[in-house]
Short mmCIF file of C-alpha atoms in Angstrom, two decimals:
data_model
loop_
_atom_site.label_atom_id
_atom_site.label_comp_id
_atom_site.label_asym_id
_atom_site.label_seq_id
_atom_site.Cartn_x
_atom_site.Cartn_y
_atom_site.Cartn_z
CA UNK A 1 -0.37 0.09 -0.26
CA UNK A 2 0.96 3.10 -0.82
CA UNK A 3 4.23 1.94 -1.75
CA UNK A 4 5.76 1.27 1.73
CA UNK A 5 8.03 -2.09 2.63
CA UNK A 6 8.22 -3.23 5.75
CA UNK A 7 5.94 -1.83 7.77
CA UNK A 8 5.64 -3.65 10.81
CA UNK A 9 9.12 -3.60 10.40
CA UNK A 10 9.55 0.33 10.09
CA UNK A 11 7.48 0.73 13.55
CA UNK A 12 9.82 -1.61 15.51
CA UNK A 13 12.66 0.54 14.64
CA UNK A 14 10.80 3.49 15.10
CA UNK A 15 9.90 3.04 18.63
CA UNK A 16 13.74 1.44 19.44
CA UNK A 17 14.53 4.58 17.75
CA UNK A 18 12.40 5.95 20.53
CA UNK A 19 13.68 4.47 23.57
CA UNK A 20 17.03 6.13 23.28
CA UNK A 21 17.59 8.71 25.19
CA UNK A 22 18.04 12.54 23.64
CA UNK A 23 17.37 16.16 24.29
CA UNK A 24 13.31 15.44 23.07
CA UNK A 25 13.16 13.01 25.74
CA UNK A 26 15.15 15.06 28.38
CA UNK A 27 12.98 18.16 28.09
CA UNK A 28 9.64 16.19 28.65
CA UNK A 29 11.18 14.32 31.82
CA UNK A 30 12.28 17.15 33.30
CA UNK A 31 9.16 19.80 32.51
CA UNK A 32 7.09 16.76 34.29
CA UNK A 33 9.77 16.55 37.06
CA UNK A 34 9.27 20.28 37.84
CA UNK A 35 5.83 20.85 36.67
CA UNK A 36 4.69 17.80 36.47
CA UNK A 37 2.27 14.95 34.52
CA UNK A 38 0.14 17.83 32.54
CA UNK A 39 3.50 20.36 31.73
CA UNK A 40 5.33 17.16 30.42
CA UNK A 41 2.00 15.89 28.42
CA UNK A 42 2.70 19.77 26.55
CA UNK A 43 5.87 19.38 25.84
CA UNK A 44 5.35 16.00 23.86
CA UNK A 45 2.82 17.61 22.13
CA UNK A 46 4.90 20.93 21.40
CA UNK A 47 7.58 18.17 20.26
CA UNK A 48 5.47 16.36 18.03
CA UNK A 49 3.82 19.16 16.46
CA UNK A 50 7.70 20.56 15.38
CA UNK A 51 8.02 17.06 14.32
CA UNK A 52 5.49 17.77 11.82
CA UNK A 53 6.96 20.70 9.90
CA UNK A 54 10.09 18.36 9.51
CA UNK A 55 7.61 15.36 8.25
CA UNK A 56 6.01 17.66 5.26
CA UNK A 57 9.37 19.57 4.85
CA UNK A 58 10.92 15.67 4.23
CA UNK A 59 7.84 14.78 2.18
CA UNK A 60 7.88 18.11 -0.18
CA UNK A 61 11.69 18.47 -0.28
CA UNK A 62 13.13 21.14 2.14
CA UNK A 63 15.08 17.59 3.93
CA UNK A 64 16.46 16.98 0.62
CA UNK A 65 17.79 21.12 0.28
CA UNK A 66 18.90 21.03 3.74
CA UNK A 67 21.25 17.50 2.22
CA UNK A 68 22.70 18.86 -0.90
CA UNK A 69 23.03 22.24 0.23
CA UNK A 70 25.41 23.16 3.18
CA UNK A 71 24.10 26.93 3.22
CA UNK A 72 20.82 26.16 3.43
CA UNK A 73 21.65 24.00 6.46
CA UNK A 74 24.18 26.47 7.89
CA UNK A 75 21.16 28.90 7.76
CA UNK A 76 18.55 26.54 9.58
CA UNK A 77 22.07 24.47 12.04
CA UNK A 78 22.74 28.48 13.01
CA UNK A 79 18.81 29.28 14.12
CA UNK A 80 18.31 26.21 15.27
CA UNK A 81 21.82 26.65 18.01
CA UNK A 82 20.73 30.71 18.77
CA UNK A 83 17.28 29.58 20.26
CA UNK A 84 19.00 26.39 22.25
CA UNK A 85 21.23 28.87 23.71
CA UNK A 86 18.81 31.56 24.57
CA UNK A 87 16.74 29.49 26.04
CA UNK A 88 19.36 27.93 27.84
CA UNK A 89 20.94 30.59 29.49
CA UNK A 90 17.03 31.91 30.28
CA UNK A 91 16.12 28.80 32.26
CA UNK A 92 19.45 29.06 33.92
CA UNK A 93 19.34 32.10 34.91
CA UNK A 94 15.79 32.17 35.95
CA UNK A 95 14.89 33.60 39.08
CA UNK A 96 11.68 31.70 40.91
CA UNK A 97 8.53 34.51 41.34
CA UNK A 98 6.51 34.53 44.34
CA UNK A 99 3.86 32.97 44.15
CA UNK A 100 2.65 33.73 41.33
CA UNK A 101 -1.15 32.90 41.08
CA UNK A 102 -2.02 29.98 39.91
CA UNK A 103 -4.61 30.05 37.08
CA UNK A 104 -1.62 32.43 35.12
CA UNK A 105 0.83 30.32 36.06
CA UNK A 106 -0.89 27.14 34.54
CA UNK A 107 -1.73 29.10 31.18
CA UNK A 108 1.49 30.89 30.46
CA UNK A 109 4.50 28.32 31.62
CA UNK A 110 1.91 25.62 29.38
CA UNK A 111 2.03 28.47 26.70
CA UNK A 112 5.88 28.92 26.76
CA UNK A 113 6.79 24.84 27.28
CA UNK A 114 4.85 24.13 24.20
CA UNK A 115 7.18 26.75 22.19
CA UNK A 116 10.33 25.96 23.53
CA UNK A 117 9.25 21.49 22.69
CA UNK A 118 8.09 22.79 19.00
CA UNK A 119 10.80 25.44 18.41
CA UNK A 120 13.84 22.88 19.79
CA UNK A 121 12.48 19.91 17.40
CA UNK A 122 11.70 22.15 14.80
CA UNK A 123 14.64 24.49 14.43
CA UNK A 124 17.07 21.24 14.34
CA UNK A 125 18.16 20.76 11.28
CA UNK A 126 19.71 16.78 12.47
CA UNK A 127 15.79 15.66 12.70
CA UNK A 128 15.10 16.34 8.90
CA UNK A 129 18.26 15.07 7.55
CA UNK A 130 17.32 11.88 10.00
CA UNK A 131 13.32 11.91 8.59
CA UNK A 132 15.63 12.26 4.82
CA UNK A 133 18.07 9.58 6.12
CA UNK A 134 15.58 7.03 7.26
CA UNK A 135 12.23 7.31 6.32
CA UNK A 136 12.69 6.38 2.38
CA UNK A 137 14.37 3.35 2.83
CA UNK A 138 10.68 1.19 3.46
CA UNK A 139 9.69 3.88 0.42
CA UNK A 140 9.30 1.61 -2.76
CA UNK A 141 11.51 3.80 -5.19
CA UNK A 142 9.06 3.20 -7.95
CA UNK A 143 6.32 4.31 -5.68
CA UNK A 144 4.71 7.27 -7.37
CA UNK A 145 3.39 9.22 -4.77
CA UNK A 146 6.39 8.96 -2.39
CA UNK A 147 5.27 12.42 -0.90
CA UNK A 148 2.12 10.33 0.59
CA UNK A 149 4.36 7.48 1.60
CA UNK A 150 6.34 9.46 3.53
CA UNK A 151 3.92 11.19 5.86
CA UNK A 152 1.88 8.24 6.44
CA UNK A 153 5.29 7.30 7.22
CA UNK A 154 6.04 10.66 9.43
CA UNK A 155 2.42 10.59 11.11
CA UNK A 156 3.26 6.38 12.38
CA UNK A 157 6.97 7.55 13.90
CA UNK A 158 5.40 10.69 15.05
CA UNK A 159 2.23 8.99 16.81
CA UNK A 160 4.86 6.47 18.61
CA UNK A 161 7.38 9.29 19.46
CA UNK A 162 4.47 10.89 21.70
CA UNK A 163 3.10 7.90 22.95
CA UNK A 164 6.19 7.41 24.34
CA UNK A 165 6.55 11.33 25.48
CA UNK A 166 3.12 10.76 27.36
CA UNK A 167 4.55 8.07 29.51
CA UNK A 168 8.47 9.27 30.27
CA UNK A 169 6.26 12.47 31.63
CA UNK A 170 4.09 9.76 33.70
CA UNK A 171 6.82 7.93 34.85
CA UNK A 172 8.74 11.97 35.68
CA UNK A 173 5.48 13.32 37.81
CA UNK A 174 5.22 10.19 39.47
CA UNK A 175 8.34 9.82 40.85
CA UNK A 176 9.41 13.75 41.32
CA UNK A 177 5.77 13.34 43.48
CA UNK A 178 6.57 10.65 46.37
CA UNK A 179 9.86 12.47 46.29
CA UNK A 180 7.93 15.55 47.02
CA UNK A 181 10.95 17.87 44.82
CA UNK A 182 11.79 21.13 46.63
CA UNK A 183 11.56 24.36 45.37
CA UNK A 184 15.81 25.00 45.26
CA UNK A 185 15.47 20.91 43.55
CA UNK A 186 13.47 22.62 41.25
CA UNK A 187 15.96 25.11 40.79
CA UNK A 188 18.52 23.62 40.38
CA UNK A 189 16.59 21.09 37.79
CA UNK A 190 15.87 23.88 35.16
CA UNK A 191 19.61 25.29 36.02
CA UNK A 192 20.63 22.13 34.85
CA UNK A 193 18.17 21.16 32.07
CA UNK A 194 19.65 24.84 30.41
CA UNK A 195 22.91 23.61 30.67
CA UNK A 196 22.17 20.84 29.42
CA UNK A 197 19.64 22.78 26.11
CA UNK A 198 23.28 25.09 26.39
CA UNK A 199 25.74 22.23 25.54
CA UNK A 200 23.54 20.51 23.04
CA UNK A 201 23.11 24.15 20.67
CA UNK A 202 27.34 24.36 21.37
CA UNK A 203 27.70 20.33 20.10
CA UNK A 204 25.18 21.55 17.25
CA UNK A 205 26.99 24.28 16.63
CA UNK A 206 29.93 22.64 15.74
CA UNK A 207 28.74 19.70 14.55
CA UNK A 208 29.91 18.64 10.56
CA UNK A 209 27.12 17.69 8.28
CA UNK A 210 28.36 14.32 7.55
#
């Protein structure tokens, strides 16, 4: 169907790839541990929304341009690095506010969490190149409608990723709730997460297109 080969092998391979710890899963874990399951869920949905950008881009040719053009890859890489560094530093240096209104905190906090997850994923050119390298292996070269097959496989991969993200969010929130994380621990968790994202941004900046 749609020129898709070895569909179940694709599903299993995608699940295994999602199980490998990375910046996305780390972001979901940290948000869940510091703010609860709902925050981790929002982070997972934000990352999933960012993945849709790569699915569409890969299906309709942008990823091919990124793979063949060093200039295009460099531009997107620089934008992604700047954002990761900004987010990392802002999280590490953020000061705790004095008892904001719960309703206001939820509304503003969740919107920002979703936006951070979305931008962190969508501005990462490595994700675009991953889709370009991984998904075509399961599409028949003779299939006339490769874009549709690409979208279907991308949606399946993203669905599995979001399911796994919610499992991580639930586990992290449960553990955090049991140990009753203190405000000081949350502050250091934000600093650690900020440092990781800043480091990831630097690593991305100095990485080479292979």
